[in-house]
Coordinates of C-alpha atoms in Angstrom, one line a residue:
X1 CA 76.2 6.6 81.0
X2 CA 73.1 7.4 82.8
X3 CA 71.6 4.8 85.0
X4 CA 68.2 5.6 83.6
X5 CA 69.0 3.9 80.3
X6 CA 67.6 0.4 79.9
X7 CA 64.0 -0.6 80.0
X8 CA 61.5 2.3 79.8
X9 CA 58.4 2.2 81.7
X10 CA 55.3 4.6 81.6
X11 CA 56.5 6.4 84.7
X12 CA 60.0 6.7 83.6
X13 CA 59.5 7.8 80.1
X14 CA 56.2 9.6 79.4
X15 CA 53.5 9.3 82.0
X16 CA 50.3 10.6 80.7
X17 CA 48.2 13.1 82.4
X18 CA 44.7 12.1 83.3
X19 CA 43.3 14.2 80.4
X20 CA 45.6 12.5 78.0
X21 CA 44.8 9.1 79.4
X22 CA 41.1 9.7 78.7
X23 CA 41.7 10.9 75.2
X24 CA 44.0 8.1 74.5
X25 CA 41.6 5.4 75.7
X26 CA 38.6 6.8 73.6
X27 CA 40.6 7.6 70.3
X28 CA 42.5 5.5 68.1
X29 CA 44.4 8.6 67.0
X30 CA 45.1 9.3 70.7
X31 CA 46.6 5.8 71.4
X32 CA 48.8 6.0 68.3
X33 CA 50.1 9.4 69.2
X34 CA 50.7 8.2 72.8
X35 CA 52.7 5.2 71.7
X36 CA 54.8 7.2 69.3
X37 CA 55.7 9.7 71.9
X38 CA 56.5 7.1 74.4
X39 CA 59.0 5.3 71.9
X40 CA 60.5 8.5 70.9
X41 CA 61.4 9.6 74.5
X42 CA 62.7 6.0 75.2
X43 CA 64.8 6.2 72.1
X44 CA 66.3 9.4 73.5
X45 CA 67.5 7.4 76.5
X46 CA 68.5 4.4 74.3
X47 CA 66.0 2.4 76.2
X48 CA 63.8 -0.5 75.3
X49 CA 59.9 -0.4 75.7
X50 CA 58.1 -3.4 77.0
X51 CA 55.0 -4.7 75.2
X52 CA 53.2 -4.5 78.5
X53 CA 53.8 -0.7 78.5
X54 CA 52.3 -0.5 75.0
X55 CA 49.4 -2.5 76.1
X56 CA 48.6 -0.1 78.8
X57 CA 48.1 2.7 76.3
X58 CA 46.0 0.4 74.0
X59 CA 43.6 -1.0 76.6
X60 CA 40.7 -3.3 75.4
X61 CA 39.4 -1.1 72.7
X62 CA 42.2 -1.7 70.1
X63 CA 44.7 -4.4 69.1
X64 CA 48.2 -3.8 70.2
X65 CA 49.7 -5.1 66.9
X66 CA 47.5 -2.9 64.8
X67 CA 48.5 0.2 66.9
X68 CA 52.1 -0.7 66.6
X69 CA 51.8 -1.1 62.8
X70 CA 50.2 2.4 62.6
X71 CA 52.6 4.0 65.0
X72 CA 55.5 2.6 63.0
X73 CA 54.2 3.9 59.8
X74 CA 53.7 7.3 61.3
X75 CA 57.2 7.4 62.7
X76 CA 58.8 6.3 59.5
X77 CA 57.0 8.9 57.5
X78 CA 57.7 11.9 59.9
X79 CA 61.1 10.9 61.4
X80 CA 62.6 8.1 59.4
X81 CA 62.2 5.7 62.4
X82 CA 60.9 2.2 62.3
X83 CA 59.5 0.2 65.2
X84 CA 61.4 -3.2 65.6
X85 CA 60.4 -5.9 67.9
X86 CA 63.0 -7.9 69.9
X87 CA 62.1 -11.2 71.5
X88 CA 64.0 -13.6 73.5
X89 CA 63.4 -16.4 76.1
X90 CA 63.8 -14.9 79.6
X91 CA 64.8 -17.5 82.0
X92 CA 63.3 -17.3 85.6
X93 CA 64.6 -20.1 87.4
X94 CA 66.6 -20.1 90.7
X95 CA 69.8 -20.0 88.7
X96 CA 68.8 -16.9 86.8
X97 CA 71.5 -14.1 86.4
X98 CA 69.1 -11.5 85.2
X99 CA 65.4 -12.3 86.0
X100 CA 62.7 -10.5 84.1
X101 CA 62.0 -7.1 85.8
X102 CA 61.3 -3.6 85.1
X103 CA 65.1 -3.2 84.4
X104 CA 66.0 -6.6 83.0
X105 CA 67.4 -7.6 79.7
X106 CA 67.7 -10.8 77.9
X107 CA 69.1 -13.7 80.2
X108 CA 69.5 -17.4 80.4
X109 CA 68.8 -19.9 83.2
X110 CA 66.2 -22.7 83.8
X111 CA 62.5 -22.1 83.3
X112 CA 61.6 -19.7 80.5
X113 CA 59.0 -17.3 79.1
X114 CA 59.0 -15.1 76.1
X115 CA 60.0 -11.6 76.6
X116 CA 59.1 -9.0 73.9
X117 CA 60.4 -5.3 73.7
X118 CA 60.5 -2.6 71.1
X119 CA 63.1 -0.1 69.8
X120 CA 63.3 2.5 67.0
X121 CA 65.8 2.1 64.2
X122 CA 66.8 4.7 61.8
X123 CA 65.8 4.0 58.2
X124 CA 67.5 7.1 56.8
X125 CA 71.1 7.3 55.5
X126 CA 73.1 10.0 57.3
X127 CA 76.5 11.5 56.9
X128 CA 79.2 9.9 59.0
X129 CA 79.7 13.3 60.7
X130 CA 76.1 13.4 61.9
X131 CA 76.4 10.0 63.7
X132 CA 78.7 11.4 66.4
X133 CA 76.7 14.3 68.0
X134 CA 78.7 14.7 71.2
X135 CA 81.5 13.2 73.3
X136 CA 79.1 11.0 75.2
X137 CA 77.7 9.5 72.1
X138 CA 81.0 9.0 70.5
X139 CA 82.4 7.4 73.6
X140 CA 79.4 5.1 74.1
X141 CA 79.4 3.8 70.4
X142 CA 83.2 3.5 70.4
X143 CA 83.2 1.3 73.5
X144 CA 80.2 -0.7 72.4
X145 CA 81.8 -1.3 69.1
X146 CA 85.0 -2.7 70.5
X147 CA 83.0 -5.0 72.9
X148 CA 80.8 -6.3 70.2
X149 CA 83.6 -6.8 67.7
X150 CA 85.7 -8.9 70.3
X151 CA 82.6 -11.0 71.3
X152 CA 81.9 -11.7 67.6
X153 CA 85.4 -13.1 67.0
X154 CA 85.7 -14.9 70.4
X155 CA 85.0 -18.7 70.7
X156 CA 81.2 -19.4 71.0
X157 CA 80.9 -15.4 70.6
X158 CA 81.1 -15.0 74.4
X159 CA 83.5 -13.5 76.9
X160 CA 83.7 -13.7 80.7
X161 CA 82.7 -10.7 82.8
X162 CA 86.3 -10.6 84.0
X163 CA 87.9 -10.2 80.6
X164 CA 85.4 -7.7 79.5
X165 CA 86.0 -5.5 82.6
X166 CA 89.8 -5.8 82.0
X167 CA 89.1 -4.5 78.6
X168 CA 87.1 -1.6 79.8
X169 CA 89.9 -0.6 82.3
X170 CA 92.3 -0.8 79.4
X171 CA 90.2 1.6 77.3
X172 CA 90.0 3.9 80.3
X173 CA 93.7 3.9 80.7
X174 CA 94.2 4.8 77.0
X175 CA 91.7 7.7 77.5
X176 CA 89.2 6.2 75.0
X177 CA 86.2 6.7 77.4
X178 CA 85.3 8.6 80.6
X179 CA 85.5 6.4 83.7
X180 CA 82.7 8.4 85.5
X181 CA 80.2 7.5 82.7
X182 CA 80.7 3.8 83.1
X183 CA 81.2 3.2 86.9
X184 CA 78.6 3.5 89.7
X185 CA 79.1 4.9 93.2
X186 CA 80.7 1.7 94.3
X187 CA 83.4 2.0 91.7
X188 CA 82.1 -1.1 89.9
X189 CA 81.6 -0.8 86.1
X190 CA 77.9 -0.3 85.2
X191 CA 78.4 -0.3 81.5
X192 CA 77.9 -4.0 81.2
X193 CA 74.6 -3.9 83.2
X194 CA 73.4 -1.0 81.0
X195 CA 74.2 -2.9 77.9
X196 CA 72.2 -5.9 79.2
X197 CA 69.2 -3.6 80.0
X198 CA 69.5 -2.1 76.5
X199 CA 69.5 -5.6 75.0
X200 CA 72.9 -5.1 73.4
X201 CA 74.4 -8.0 75.4
X202 CA 72.9 -11.0 77.0
X203 CA 74.2 -12.2 80.4
X204 CA 74.5 -15.8 81.4
X205 CA 76.1 -17.8 84.1
X206 CA 78.0 -21.1 83.6
X207 CA 78.7 -22.7 87.0
X208 CA 80.3 -20.0 89.0
X209 CA 81.4 -17.6 86.1
X210 CA 79.5 -15.0 84.4
X211 CA 79.6 -14.6 80.6
X212 CA 78.4 -12.1 78.2
X213 CA 77.1 -12.9 74.7
X214 CA 75.7 -10.8 71.8
X215 CA 72.0 -9.5 72.4
X216 CA 69.4 -9.2 69.9
X217 CA 69.3 -5.5 69.6
X218 CA 72.8 -5.2 68.1
X219 CA 71.7 -7.4 65.0
X220 CA 69.0 -4.8 64.4
X221 CA 71.1 -1.8 64.6
X222 CA 74.5 -3.1 63.1
X223 CA 74.7 -4.6 59.6
X224 CA 77.1 -7.3 58.5
X225 CA 79.0 -4.8 56.6
X226 CA 79.1 -2.6 59.7
X227 CA 80.6 -5.3 62.0
X228 CA 83.3 -6.0 59.2
X229 CA 84.3 -2.4 59.0
X230 CA 84.4 -2.2 62.8
X231 CA 86.7 -5.1 63.0
X232 CA 89.1 -3.7 60.3
X233 CA 89.3 -0.5 62.0
X234 CA 89.9 -2.1 65.4
X235 CA 92.6 -4.5 64.1
X236 CA 93.9 -1.9 61.6
X237 CA 94.2 -4.5 58.9
X238 CA 92.2 -5.5 55.8
X239 CA 90.5 -8.8 56.3
X240 CA 91.3 -11.5 53.6
X241 CA 88.4 -12.1 51.4
X242 CA 87.8 -15.7 52.5
X243 CA 87.8 -14.7 56.2
X244 CA 85.6 -11.6 55.5
X245 CA 83.2 -13.9 53.6
X246 CA 83.2 -16.4 56.5
X247 CA 82.4 -13.7 59.1
X248 CA 79.7 -12.2 56.9
X249 CA 77.9 -15.5 56.7
X250 CA 78.3 -15.9 60.4
X251 CA 76.8 -12.5 61.2
X252 CA 73.9 -13.1 58.8
X253 CA 73.1 -16.5 60.3
X254 CA 73.1 -15.1 63.7
X255 CA 71.0 -12.1 62.7
X256 CA 68.5 -14.2 61.0
X257 CA 68.0 -16.3 64.1
X258 CA 67.0 -13.3 66.2

């Protein structure tokens, strides 16, 4: 997985030329187009876009919420994509594991501020064959699904960093993902860091141990039925109706609180 994925900034994703900046600052159409372009490029990297980045395009002439609403309508009409806002408390105390920065995802510690970012989700129904475009995509979503499914059924829906890293190593030994895609130059797994930057996971520290929990993005991209299907495929069993209903209610409850 590329280290570029995570939070997309103007310079990383789609820095406007001076001519484009001038056009965008003087025209509502230019602002909306610039925001759409920024979000599309970020989506290609599976990155999230910060509200501050959007505000830089908007400036003082227009309202950010109005521009986002118009951009979302245009993207949905043309591409079948909708802008979704993710927000969470970002903790910035001394005990912070992942303090707010240009690459930070949701985290928990002492003092807090509200952190808002945006992603695009697909509103169209596609054939299953179209969902897996290449080996990297298949590998990423396969590993992510395993991690999310196990987190969901774990006590307090969280797992320690040590346990998840053991899981990833097991998947590698089985040939289910490419090691190079999930390790940095130091040999340490970077997948967990990337998933936090993408808001799929939340990282928190309890005393001297690091844990991961479900991040807000996963509830926007995976439905309750989707998580049940993932669990049944992972466990290779058909869940009993009562347990299935319990899990559905749990997922819906967690999703509604995001």
